[in-house]
Structure formats: structure tokens, C-alpha cells
């Protein structure tokens, strides 16, 4: 650990030179968290903030590769914990960077990180090894638009690979469901699946639509006799009067049955 490690916790500035234009970067030592992987926890990482959108990983590597060996470079839109992409798709990326970016450069040694923090300026090469012009501004927008149209054969090949992997995963899940069908887990619960003797109803869009239509039809079939509150009150009063009349009739019947009863102790 270098002696000036305490000073490395502060934010430092570094100039990016692109011809006659200068841009200020902010450099800071990244403090790893428990959510980071082992590579980040075991190796020092530099956080580079305020990186322009026209800078890529190859430019960042070019800036700091003379300080020491670089293990990895990660880019994201906002500073914070490093969020690893869930997939590595070329045509369907998990995240895309817009505007200014934050780069995380992981070095192999603390000396390399210290040298990177003490850099005062870096320079962007206008031409790379293939002699292509470095695009900025509206030229970059036009270039990105043209590059946004993928190659059909490569795109179809990536889609086929994804679908094959998905089909393989689906077949494996179905086999596991058949093997574990009706077998209780550690707590004694039995998982209800779409297969077996009592398959559960899958919550798909089609099944939800059918259920809503069934409820709607059931409500439509129900005939509403009274629509207004005064009609409901009158129906309740009529029902009470009907019950009272029936009660009086039952009392008369019971009294007549008592009068007609004869006492015959000896048959």
C-alpha cells in the first residue's frame, strides 16, 4: 500500500486534450463494496468521472496503460456500485451509455493506481491504427446512425444462438418439473405446475382475457330488477309486509290445530 494512500481518497483533475479543445476529467480511488466481485475487491480500481460520450474504452486504456497493467475497464452512466451487464449481446445490449460516462479502471498494482491519479493530462489520438478519422459532434451522430444498422447474417446468427440456448433451458425445466411432480419439498409443500393430474392455470394474457370476458358475461346475464334507491326501499317494505302476513296466517293455523286436537288417554 503506498504511503500517500490517504491523499488518493480525494478527487483529482486531469485534462483531456483533443486538438485545441481541452476537457476536464475527475479521478478518484474507487472504494469497493461487498457487492463487487473478487477481482475488484482484491485489486485497486480508479474511477474516472465526466468522460465525454465520444470517448470509448480503447481511449481510456490508452490514457492509463503506461501506468501499469490494466485488468478490466467498465463503463456506466452514473457513479456508484459497479453494475455488471446481464448479457454480452452485440445487438441487444443490457445498457447503453448516453452523454457523459463513468469509467472504472482496475489495475494489477497499487503503484499503477497511484501513477494514474497523479496524471495531469491525457491526449486523444485523432487517428487510430486503421487511419480512421476520430468522429465528434454531429459527425459522430451521423456515424452512429449509420452504424446502428446491423449486419443481417450476424444478427440472425446471434438470434439463433439465443433461441437454441432458450429451447435447451426450457426442455431442461420441463424434465425437472416431470421428475419433481407430486414430490413435496423440504417444508412439505407440493408445487403446482402446468403439467400433471391437476395442472394449474397459467397467468397468460389470453387466459386473463378469457376470465375477464367470462365475468363480464356473467354480470350481463344477471337481471337488475331495481335501479333506483326508492325502488329498493319499496321492495324491502313489501317484503316485510309479506312476512308479517305470513306470520299471522301461521298463527291462525296453529290455533286451529290446537282447537281440533282431542285428548284420548285410553285410545
PDB file of C-alpha atoms in Angstrom:
ATOM      1  CA  UNK A   1       0.000   0.000   0.000  1.00  0.00           C
ATOM      2  CA  UNK A   2       1.576   3.376  -0.973  1.00  0.00           C
ATOM      3  CA  UNK A   3       2.275   5.950   1.715  1.00  0.00           C
ATOM      4  CA  UNK A   4       0.081   8.572   0.076  1.00  0.00           C
ATOM      5  CA  UNK A   5      -2.957   6.313   0.075  1.00  0.00           C
ATOM      6  CA  UNK A   6      -4.798   8.829   2.244  1.00  0.00           C
ATOM      7  CA  UNK A   7      -4.320  11.519  -0.405  1.00  0.00           C
ATOM      8  CA  UNK A   8      -5.698   9.163  -3.059  1.00  0.00           C
ATOM      9  CA  UNK A   9      -9.162   9.356  -1.480  1.00  0.00           C
ATOM     10  CA  UNK A  10      -9.538  12.938  -2.722  1.00  0.00           C
ATOM     11  CA  UNK A  11     -10.804  13.843  -6.189  1.00  0.00           C
ATOM     12  CA  UNK A  12      -8.138  14.958  -8.643  1.00  0.00           C
ATOM     13  CA  UNK A  13      -8.469  16.652 -12.028  1.00  0.00           C
ATOM     14  CA  UNK A  14      -6.961  15.658 -15.337  1.00  0.00           C
ATOM     15  CA  UNK A  15      -7.157  17.425 -18.711  1.00  0.00           C
ATOM     16  CA  UNK A  16      -8.175  15.621 -21.880  1.00  0.00           C
ATOM     17  CA  UNK A  17      -6.703  17.199 -24.985  1.00  0.00           C
ATOM     18  CA  UNK A  18      -8.347  16.772 -28.362  1.00  0.00           C
ATOM     19  CA  UNK A  19      -6.507  19.101 -30.696  1.00  0.00           C
ATOM     20  CA  UNK A  20      -7.065  22.633 -29.416  1.00  0.00           C
ATOM     21  CA  UNK A  21     -10.005  21.595 -27.195  1.00  0.00           C
ATOM     22  CA  UNK A  22      -9.491  20.686 -23.525  1.00  0.00           C
ATOM     23  CA  UNK A  23     -11.881  18.788 -21.270  1.00  0.00           C
ATOM     24  CA  UNK A  24     -11.566  18.167 -17.526  1.00  0.00           C
ATOM     25  CA  UNK A  25     -11.780  14.680 -16.041  1.00  0.00           C
ATOM     26  CA  UNK A  26     -12.177  13.837 -12.353  1.00  0.00           C
ATOM     27  CA  UNK A  27     -10.121  10.978 -10.933  1.00  0.00           C
ATOM     28  CA  UNK A  28     -10.758   9.203  -7.649  1.00  0.00           C
ATOM     29  CA  UNK A  29      -9.858   5.928  -5.994  1.00  0.00           C
ATOM     30  CA  UNK A  30     -12.892   3.611  -6.054  1.00  0.00           C
ATOM     31  CA  UNK A  31     -13.857   2.121  -2.702  1.00  0.00           C
ATOM     32  CA  UNK A  32     -15.086  -1.417  -3.248  1.00  0.00           C
ATOM     33  CA  UNK A  33     -18.236  -2.726  -1.590  1.00  0.00           C
ATOM     34  CA  UNK A  34     -19.329  -6.224  -0.640  1.00  0.00           C
ATOM     35  CA  UNK A  35     -21.459  -6.410  -3.781  1.00  0.00           C
ATOM     36  CA  UNK A  36     -18.422  -6.189  -6.069  1.00  0.00           C
ATOM     37  CA  UNK A  37     -16.701  -9.286  -7.403  1.00  0.00           C
ATOM     38  CA  UNK A  38     -13.414 -10.694  -6.159  1.00  0.00           C
ATOM     39  CA  UNK A  39     -11.336  -9.029  -8.898  1.00  0.00           C
ATOM     40  CA  UNK A  40     -12.438  -5.561  -7.763  1.00  0.00           C
ATOM     41  CA  UNK A  41     -12.043  -6.344  -4.073  1.00  0.00           C
ATOM     42  CA  UNK A  42      -8.515  -7.694  -4.451  1.00  0.00           C
ATOM     43  CA  UNK A  43      -7.182  -5.102  -6.919  1.00  0.00           C
ATOM     44  CA  UNK A  44      -7.163  -1.262  -6.836  1.00  0.00           C
ATOM     45  CA  UNK A  45      -9.658   0.488  -9.087  1.00  0.00           C
ATOM     46  CA  UNK A  46      -9.645   4.012 -10.490  1.00  0.00           C
ATOM     47  CA  UNK A  47     -12.928   5.868 -11.013  1.00  0.00           C
ATOM     48  CA  UNK A  48     -12.843   8.303 -13.953  1.00  0.00           C
ATOM     49  CA  UNK A  49     -15.782  10.746 -13.999  1.00  0.00           C
ATOM     50  CA  UNK A  50     -17.040  13.312 -16.518  1.00  0.00           C
ATOM     51  CA  UNK A  51     -15.840  11.302 -19.510  1.00  0.00           C
ATOM     52  CA  UNK A  52     -17.308  12.662 -22.797  1.00  0.00           C
ATOM     53  CA  UNK A  53     -19.602  10.467 -24.854  1.00  0.00           C
ATOM     54  CA  UNK A  54     -17.151  10.334 -27.755  1.00  0.00           C
ATOM     55  CA  UNK A  55     -14.567   8.544 -25.611  1.00  0.00           C
ATOM     56  CA  UNK A  56     -14.564   4.756 -25.591  1.00  0.00           C
ATOM     57  CA  UNK A  57     -12.831   2.019 -23.625  1.00  0.00           C
ATOM     58  CA  UNK A  58      -9.917   1.974 -26.053  1.00  0.00           C
ATOM     59  CA  UNK A  59      -9.302   5.674 -25.344  1.00  0.00           C
ATOM     60  CA  UNK A  60      -9.369   5.131 -21.576  1.00  0.00           C
ATOM     61  CA  UNK A  61      -6.972   2.210 -21.916  1.00  0.00           C
ATOM     62  CA  UNK A  62      -4.678   4.388 -23.996  1.00  0.00           C
ATOM     63  CA  UNK A  63      -4.637   7.069 -21.279  1.00  0.00           C
ATOM     64  CA  UNK A  64      -3.581   4.804 -18.407  1.00  0.00           C
ATOM     65  CA  UNK A  65      -1.860   1.787 -19.949  1.00  0.00           C
ATOM     66  CA  UNK A  66       1.574   3.381 -19.352  1.00  0.00           C
ATOM     67  CA  UNK A  67       0.893   3.409 -15.570  1.00  0.00           C
ATOM     68  CA  UNK A  68       0.703  -0.369 -15.242  1.00  0.00           C
ATOM     69  CA  UNK A  69      -1.174  -3.479 -16.237  1.00  0.00           C
ATOM     70  CA  UNK A  70      -4.944  -2.953 -16.613  1.00  0.00           C
ATOM     71  CA  UNK A  71      -7.138  -5.934 -15.655  1.00  0.00           C
ATOM     72  CA  UNK A  72     -10.532  -4.596 -16.679  1.00  0.00           C
ATOM     73  CA  UNK A  73     -12.405  -1.455 -17.774  1.00  0.00           C
ATOM     74  CA  UNK A  74     -16.095  -0.926 -17.093  1.00  0.00           C
ATOM     75  CA  UNK A  75     -18.329   1.967 -18.193  1.00  0.00           C
ATOM     76  CA  UNK A  76     -21.741   3.103 -16.928  1.00  0.00           C
ATOM     77  CA  UNK A  77     -23.906   6.223 -16.917  1.00  0.00           C
ATOM     78  CA  UNK A  78     -23.792   7.150 -13.228  1.00  0.00           C
ATOM     79  CA  UNK A  79     -21.239   6.709 -10.423  1.00  0.00           C
ATOM     80  CA  UNK A  80     -21.894   4.233  -7.649  1.00  0.00           C
ATOM     81  CA  UNK A  81     -21.597   0.487  -7.276  1.00  0.00           C
ATOM     82  CA  UNK A  82     -20.398  -1.225 -10.417  1.00  0.00           C
ATOM     83  CA  UNK A  83     -23.307  -2.900 -12.210  1.00  0.00           C
ATOM     84  CA  UNK A  84     -22.184  -5.732 -14.435  1.00  0.00           C
ATOM     85  CA  UNK A  85     -24.231  -6.258 -17.626  1.00  0.00           C
ATOM     86  CA  UNK A  86     -26.504  -9.293 -17.576  1.00  0.00           C
ATOM     87  CA  UNK A  87     -25.696 -10.248 -21.135  1.00  0.00           C
ATOM     88  CA  UNK A  88     -22.965  -9.708 -23.675  1.00  0.00           C
ATOM     89  CA  UNK A  89     -25.153  -9.300 -26.734  1.00  0.00           C
ATOM     90  CA  UNK A  90     -23.751  -7.209 -29.558  1.00  0.00           C
ATOM     91  CA  UNK A  91     -27.097  -6.125 -30.987  1.00  0.00           C
ATOM     92  CA  UNK A  92     -29.241  -6.207 -27.816  1.00  0.00           C
ATOM     93  CA  UNK A  93     -27.086  -4.656 -25.084  1.00  0.00           C
ATOM     94  CA  UNK A  94     -28.319  -4.575 -21.488  1.00  0.00           C
ATOM     95  CA  UNK A  95     -27.439  -0.893 -21.068  1.00  0.00           C
ATOM     96  CA  UNK A  96     -26.298   1.833 -23.392  1.00  0.00           C
ATOM     97  CA  UNK A  97     -24.310   4.903 -22.399  1.00  0.00           C
ATOM     98  CA  UNK A  98     -25.656   8.319 -23.344  1.00  0.00           C
ATOM     99  CA  UNK A  99     -23.960  11.605 -22.563  1.00  0.00           C
ATOM    100  CA  UNK A 100     -21.148  11.751 -20.031  1.00  0.00           C
ATOM    101  CA  UNK A 101     -19.922   8.456 -18.636  1.00  0.00           C
ATOM    102  CA  UNK A 102     -18.105   6.992 -15.648  1.00  0.00           C
ATOM    103  CA  UNK A 103     -15.264   4.544 -16.243  1.00  0.00           C
ATOM    104  CA  UNK A 104     -13.821   2.104 -13.704  1.00  0.00           C
ATOM    105  CA  UNK A 105     -10.254   1.049 -14.467  1.00  0.00           C
ATOM    106  CA  UNK A 106      -8.932  -1.886 -12.421  1.00  0.00           C
ATOM    107  CA  UNK A 107      -5.135  -2.124 -12.125  1.00  0.00           C
ATOM    108  CA  UNK A 108      -2.981  -5.010 -11.010  1.00  0.00           C
ATOM    109  CA  UNK A 109      -0.898  -2.976  -8.536  1.00  0.00           C
ATOM    110  CA  UNK A 110      -1.374  -0.012  -6.195  1.00  0.00           C
ATOM    111  CA  UNK A 111       1.626   1.719  -7.756  1.00  0.00           C
ATOM    112  CA  UNK A 112      -0.164   1.806 -11.102  1.00  0.00           C
ATOM    113  CA  UNK A 113      -3.222   3.380  -9.463  1.00  0.00           C
ATOM    114  CA  UNK A 114      -1.055   5.999  -7.743  1.00  0.00           C
ATOM    115  CA  UNK A 115       0.618   6.905 -11.054  1.00  0.00           C
ATOM    116  CA  UNK A 116      -2.774   7.177 -12.756  1.00  0.00           C
ATOM    117  CA  UNK A 117      -4.098   9.508 -10.043  1.00  0.00           C
ATOM    118  CA  UNK A 118      -1.129  11.829 -10.476  1.00  0.00           C
ATOM    119  CA  UNK A 119      -1.613  12.232 -14.219  1.00  0.00           C
ATOM    120  CA  UNK A 120      -2.136  15.881 -15.100  1.00  0.00           C
ATOM    121  CA  UNK A 121      -3.228  15.499 -18.720  1.00  0.00           C
ATOM    122  CA  UNK A 122      -4.004  12.865 -21.344  1.00  0.00           C
ATOM    123  CA  UNK A 123      -4.441  13.142 -25.077  1.00  0.00           C
ATOM    124  CA  UNK A 124      -6.909  11.608 -27.508  1.00  0.00           C
ATOM    125  CA  UNK A 125      -5.331  10.441 -30.734  1.00  0.00           C
ATOM    126  CA  UNK A 126      -7.314  11.796 -33.661  1.00  0.00           C
ATOM    127  CA  UNK A 127      -6.361   8.824 -35.832  1.00  0.00           C
ATOM    128  CA  UNK A 128      -6.049   5.234 -34.715  1.00  0.00           C
ATOM    129  CA  UNK A 129      -4.038   2.411 -36.210  1.00  0.00           C
ATOM    130  CA  UNK A 130      -6.521   1.996 -39.093  1.00  0.00           C
ATOM    131  CA  UNK A 131      -6.220   5.685 -40.062  1.00  0.00           C
ATOM    132  CA  UNK A 132      -9.908   6.353 -39.414  1.00  0.00           C
ATOM    133  CA  UNK A 133     -10.956   9.898 -38.526  1.00  0.00           C
ATOM    134  CA  UNK A 134     -11.976  10.433 -34.876  1.00  0.00           C
ATOM    135  CA  UNK A 135     -15.670  11.427 -35.028  1.00  0.00           C
ATOM    136  CA  UNK A 136     -17.102  14.127 -32.760  1.00  0.00           C
ATOM    137  CA  UNK A 137     -20.210  16.292 -32.643  1.00  0.00           C
ATOM    138  CA  UNK A 138     -22.733  15.960 -35.454  1.00  0.00           C
ATOM    139  CA  UNK A 139     -20.291  13.839 -37.435  1.00  0.00           C
ATOM    140  CA  UNK A 140     -20.363  11.251 -34.656  1.00  0.00           C
ATOM    141  CA  UNK A 141     -24.173  11.312 -34.579  1.00  0.00           C
ATOM    142  CA  UNK A 142     -24.318  10.596 -38.302  1.00  0.00           C
ATOM    143  CA  UNK A 143     -21.646   7.915 -37.946  1.00  0.00           C
ATOM    144  CA  UNK A 144     -23.514   6.243 -35.062  1.00  0.00           C
ATOM    145  CA  UNK A 145     -26.753   6.317 -37.049  1.00  0.00           C
ATOM    146  CA  UNK A 146     -25.138   4.566 -39.985  1.00  0.00           C
ATOM    147  CA  UNK A 147     -23.500   2.023 -37.685  1.00  0.00           C
ATOM    148  CA  UNK A 148     -26.832   1.335 -35.930  1.00  0.00           C
ATOM    149  CA  UNK A 149     -27.995  -0.823 -38.858  1.00  0.00           C
ATOM    150  CA  UNK A 150     -26.727  -4.341 -38.060  1.00  0.00           C
ATOM    151  CA  UNK A 151     -25.488  -6.977 -40.434  1.00  0.00           C
ATOM    152  CA  UNK A 152     -28.418  -9.311 -41.122  1.00  0.00           C
ATOM    153  CA  UNK A 153     -26.425 -12.517 -41.166  1.00  0.00           C
ATOM    154  CA  UNK A 154     -24.608 -11.749 -37.896  1.00  0.00           C
ATOM    155  CA  UNK A 155     -27.865 -10.622 -36.264  1.00  0.00           C
ATOM    156  CA  UNK A 156     -29.659 -13.802 -37.363  1.00  0.00           C
ATOM    157  CA  UNK A 157     -26.766 -15.915 -36.097  1.00  0.00           C
ATOM    158  CA  UNK A 158     -26.970 -14.273 -32.658  1.00  0.00           C
ATOM    159  CA  UNK A 159     -30.747 -14.744 -32.545  1.00  0.00           C
ATOM    160  CA  UNK A 160     -30.369 -18.420 -33.463  1.00  0.00           C
ATOM    161  CA  UNK A 161     -27.801 -18.932 -30.690  1.00  0.00           C
ATOM    162  CA  UNK A 162     -30.088 -17.280 -28.153  1.00  0.00           C
ATOM    163  CA  UNK A 163     -33.137 -19.303 -29.205  1.00  0.00           C
ATOM    164  CA  UNK A 164     -31.196 -22.577 -29.126  1.00  0.00           C
ATOM    165  CA  UNK A 165     -29.996 -21.798 -25.619  1.00  0.00           C
ATOM    166  CA  UNK A 166     -33.555 -20.854 -24.581  1.00  0.00           C
ATOM    167  CA  UNK A 167     -35.022 -24.064 -26.036  1.00  0.00           C
ATOM    168  CA  UNK A 168     -32.410 -26.145 -24.233  1.00  0.00           C
ATOM    169  CA  UNK A 169     -33.186 -24.369 -20.962  1.00  0.00           C
ATOM    170  CA  UNK A 170     -36.946 -24.866 -21.446  1.00  0.00           C
ATOM    171  CA  UNK A 171     -36.565 -28.594 -22.134  1.00  0.00           C
ATOM    172  CA  UNK A 172     -34.439 -28.991 -19.013  1.00  0.00           C
ATOM    173  CA  UNK A 173     -37.027 -27.149 -16.884  1.00  0.00           C
ATOM    174  CA  UNK A 174     -39.811 -29.383 -18.233  1.00  0.00           C
ATOM    175  CA  UNK A 175     -37.826 -32.500 -17.401  1.00  0.00           C
ATOM    176  CA  UNK A 176     -37.189 -31.233 -13.873  1.00  0.00           C
ATOM    177  CA  UNK A 177     -40.908 -30.492 -13.423  1.00  0.00           C
ATOM    178  CA  UNK A 178     -41.843 -34.021 -14.525  1.00  0.00           C
ATOM    179  CA  UNK A 179     -39.303 -35.563 -12.162  1.00  0.00           C
ATOM    180  CA  UNK A 180     -40.448 -33.475  -9.180  1.00  0.00           C
ATOM    181  CA  UNK A 181     -44.186 -33.664  -9.962  1.00  0.00           C
ATOM    182  CA  UNK A 182     -46.095 -34.543  -6.765  1.00  0.00           C
ATOM    183  CA  UNK A 183     -42.956 -34.692  -4.636  1.00  0.00           C
ATOM    184  CA  UNK A 184     -43.098 -32.385  -1.583  1.00  0.00           C
ATOM    185  CA  UNK A 185     -40.189 -30.103  -0.807  1.00  0.00           C
ATOM    186  CA  UNK A 186     -38.293 -29.823   2.490  1.00  0.00           C
ATOM    187  CA  UNK A 187     -41.190 -27.984   4.166  1.00  0.00           C
ATOM    188  CA  UNK A 188     -43.816 -30.393   2.871  1.00  0.00           C
ATOM    189  CA  UNK A 189     -45.231 -28.176   0.113  1.00  0.00           C
ATOM    190  CA  UNK A 190     -46.082 -29.570  -3.322  1.00  0.00           C
ATOM    191  CA  UNK A 191     -45.537 -27.244  -6.243  1.00  0.00           C
ATOM    192  CA  UNK A 192     -48.466 -26.970  -8.651  1.00  0.00           C
ATOM    193  CA  UNK A 193     -47.236 -26.864 -12.236  1.00  0.00           C
ATOM    194  CA  UNK A 194     -48.837 -26.659 -15.648  1.00  0.00           C
ATOM    195  CA  UNK A 195     -48.463 -30.411 -16.011  1.00  0.00           C
ATOM    196  CA  UNK A 196     -49.684 -33.383 -14.026  1.00  0.00           C
ATOM    197  CA  UNK A 197     -53.094 -34.601 -12.905  1.00  0.00           C
ATOM    198  CA  UNK A 198     -54.182 -31.183 -11.562  1.00  0.00           C
ATOM    199  CA  UNK A 199     -52.407 -28.595 -13.692  1.00  0.00           C
ATOM    200  CA  UNK A 200     -52.538 -25.003 -12.521  1.00  0.00           C
ATOM    201  CA  UNK A 201     -53.861 -22.236 -14.741  1.00  0.00           C
ATOM    202  CA  UNK A 202     -51.002 -20.271 -16.266  1.00  0.00           C
ATOM    203  CA  UNK A 203     -51.323 -16.498 -15.936  1.00  0.00           C
ATOM    204  CA  UNK A 204     -51.032 -15.607 -19.598  1.00  0.00           C
ATOM    205  CA  UNK A 205     -52.567 -12.677 -21.414  1.00  0.00           C
ATOM    206  CA  UNK A 206     -55.000 -14.952 -23.248  1.00  0.00           C
ATOM    207  CA  UNK A 207     -56.228 -16.657 -20.062  1.00  0.00           C
ATOM    208  CA  UNK A 208     -56.658 -13.293 -18.311  1.00  0.00           C
ATOM    209  CA  UNK A 209     -58.701 -12.021 -21.263  1.00  0.00           C
ATOM    210  CA  UNK A 210     -60.942 -15.111 -21.222  1.00  0.00           C
ATOM    211  CA  UNK A 211     -61.501 -14.758 -17.479  1.00  0.00           C
ATOM    212  CA  UNK A 212     -62.484 -11.084 -17.834  1.00  0.00           C
ATOM    213  CA  UNK A 213     -64.895 -11.923 -20.654  1.00  0.00           C
ATOM    214  CA  UNK A 214     -66.469 -14.667 -18.544  1.00  0.00           C
ATOM    215  CA  UNK A 215     -67.015 -12.305 -15.599  1.00  0.00           C
ATOM    216  CA  UNK A 216     -68.391  -9.641 -17.929  1.00  0.00           C
ATOM    217  CA  UNK A 217     -70.874 -12.106 -19.466  1.00  0.00           C
ATOM    218  CA  UNK A 218     -71.954 -13.295 -16.016  1.00  0.00           C
ATOM    219  CA  UNK A 219     -72.708  -9.720 -14.935  1.00  0.00           C
ATOM    220  CA  UNK A 220     -74.586  -9.094 -18.154  1.00  0.00           C
ATOM    221  CA  UNK A 221     -76.788 -12.173 -17.628  1.00  0.00           C
ATOM    222  CA  UNK A 222     -77.822 -11.013 -14.193  1.00  0.00           C
ATOM    223  CA  UNK A 223     -81.076  -9.024 -14.491  1.00  0.00           C
ATOM    224  CA  UNK A 224     -81.220  -5.983 -12.251  1.00  0.00           C
ATOM    225  CA  UNK A 225     -84.801  -5.562 -11.022  1.00  0.00           C
ATOM    226  CA  UNK A 226     -84.419  -2.219  -9.302  1.00  0.00           C
ATOM    227  CA  UNK A 227     -82.162   0.546 -10.453  1.00  0.00           C
ATOM    228  CA  UNK A 228     -83.172   3.380  -8.109  1.00  0.00           C
ATOM    229  CA  UNK A 229     -82.884   3.670  -4.333  1.00  0.00           C
ATOM    230  CA  UNK A 230     -86.607   4.371  -3.747  1.00  0.00           C
ATOM    231  CA  UNK A 231     -87.482   1.173  -5.643  1.00  0.00           C
ATOM    232  CA  UNK A 232     -85.156  -0.811  -3.398  1.00  0.00           C
ATOM    233  CA  UNK A 233     -86.784   0.708  -0.279  1.00  0.00           C
ATOM    234  CA  UNK A 234     -90.284  -0.100  -1.541  1.00  0.00           C
ATOM    235  CA  UNK A 235     -89.315  -3.687  -2.329  1.00  0.00           C
ATOM    236  CA  UNK A 236     -87.909  -4.130   1.189  1.00  0.00           C
ATOM    237  CA  UNK A 237     -91.103  -2.745   2.753  1.00  0.00           C
ATOM    238  CA  UNK A 238     -93.254  -5.028   0.615  1.00  0.00           C
ATOM    239  CA  UNK A 239     -91.140  -7.999   1.653  1.00  0.00           C
ATOM    240  CA  UNK A 240     -91.569  -7.114   5.352  1.00  0.00           C
ATOM    241  CA  UNK A 241     -95.369  -6.790   4.950  1.00  0.00           C
ATOM    242  CA  UNK A 242     -95.451 -10.164   3.178  1.00  0.00           C
ATOM    243  CA  UNK A 243     -93.530 -11.799   6.016  1.00  0.00           C
ATOM    244  CA  UNK A 244     -95.832 -10.282   8.635  1.00  0.00           C
ATOM    245  CA  UNK A 245     -98.979 -11.526   6.814  1.00  0.00           C
ATOM    246  CA  UNK A 246     -97.498 -14.999   6.516  1.00  0.00           C
ATOM    247  CA  UNK A 247     -96.680 -14.924  10.237  1.00  0.00           C
ATOM    248  CA  UNK A 248    -100.302 -14.016  11.126  1.00  0.00           C
ATOM    249  CA  UNK A 249    -101.612 -16.781   8.852  1.00  0.00           C
ATOM    250  CA  UNK A 250     -99.309 -19.300  10.535  1.00  0.00           C
ATOM    251  CA  UNK A 251    -100.573 -18.211  13.954  1.00  0.00           C
ATOM    252  CA  UNK A 252    -104.191 -18.807  12.870  1.00  0.00           C
ATOM    253  CA  UNK A 253    -103.294 -22.270  11.521  1.00  0.00           C
ATOM    254  CA  UNK A 254    -101.538 -23.236  14.734  1.00  0.00           C
ATOM    255  CA  UNK A 255    -104.523 -22.082  16.838  1.00  0.00           C
ATOM    256  CA  UNK A 256    -106.940 -24.087  14.704  1.00  0.00           C
ATOM    257  CA  UNK A 257    -104.771 -27.181  15.024  1.00  0.00           C
ATOM    258  CA  UNK A 258    -104.774 -26.832  18.830  1.00  0.00           C
ATOM    259  CA  UNK A 259    -108.564 -26.490  18.988  1.00  0.00           C
ATOM    260  CA  UNK A 260    -109.055 -29.522  16.757  1.00  0.00           C
ATOM    261  CA  UNK A 261    -106.801 -31.705  18.853  1.00  0.00           C
ATOM    262  CA  UNK A 262    -108.690 -34.265  21.051  1.00  0.00           C
ATOM    263  CA  UNK A 263    -107.430 -35.827  24.273  1.00  0.00           C
ATOM    264  CA  UNK A 264    -107.700 -39.639  24.122  1.00  0.00           C
ATOM    265  CA  UNK A 265    -105.666 -41.138  27.012  1.00  0.00           C
ATOM    266  CA  UNK A 266    -107.046 -44.658  26.564  1.00  0.00           C
ATOM    267  CA  UNK A 267    -107.235 -44.662  22.783  1.00  0.00           C
TER     268      UNK A 267
END
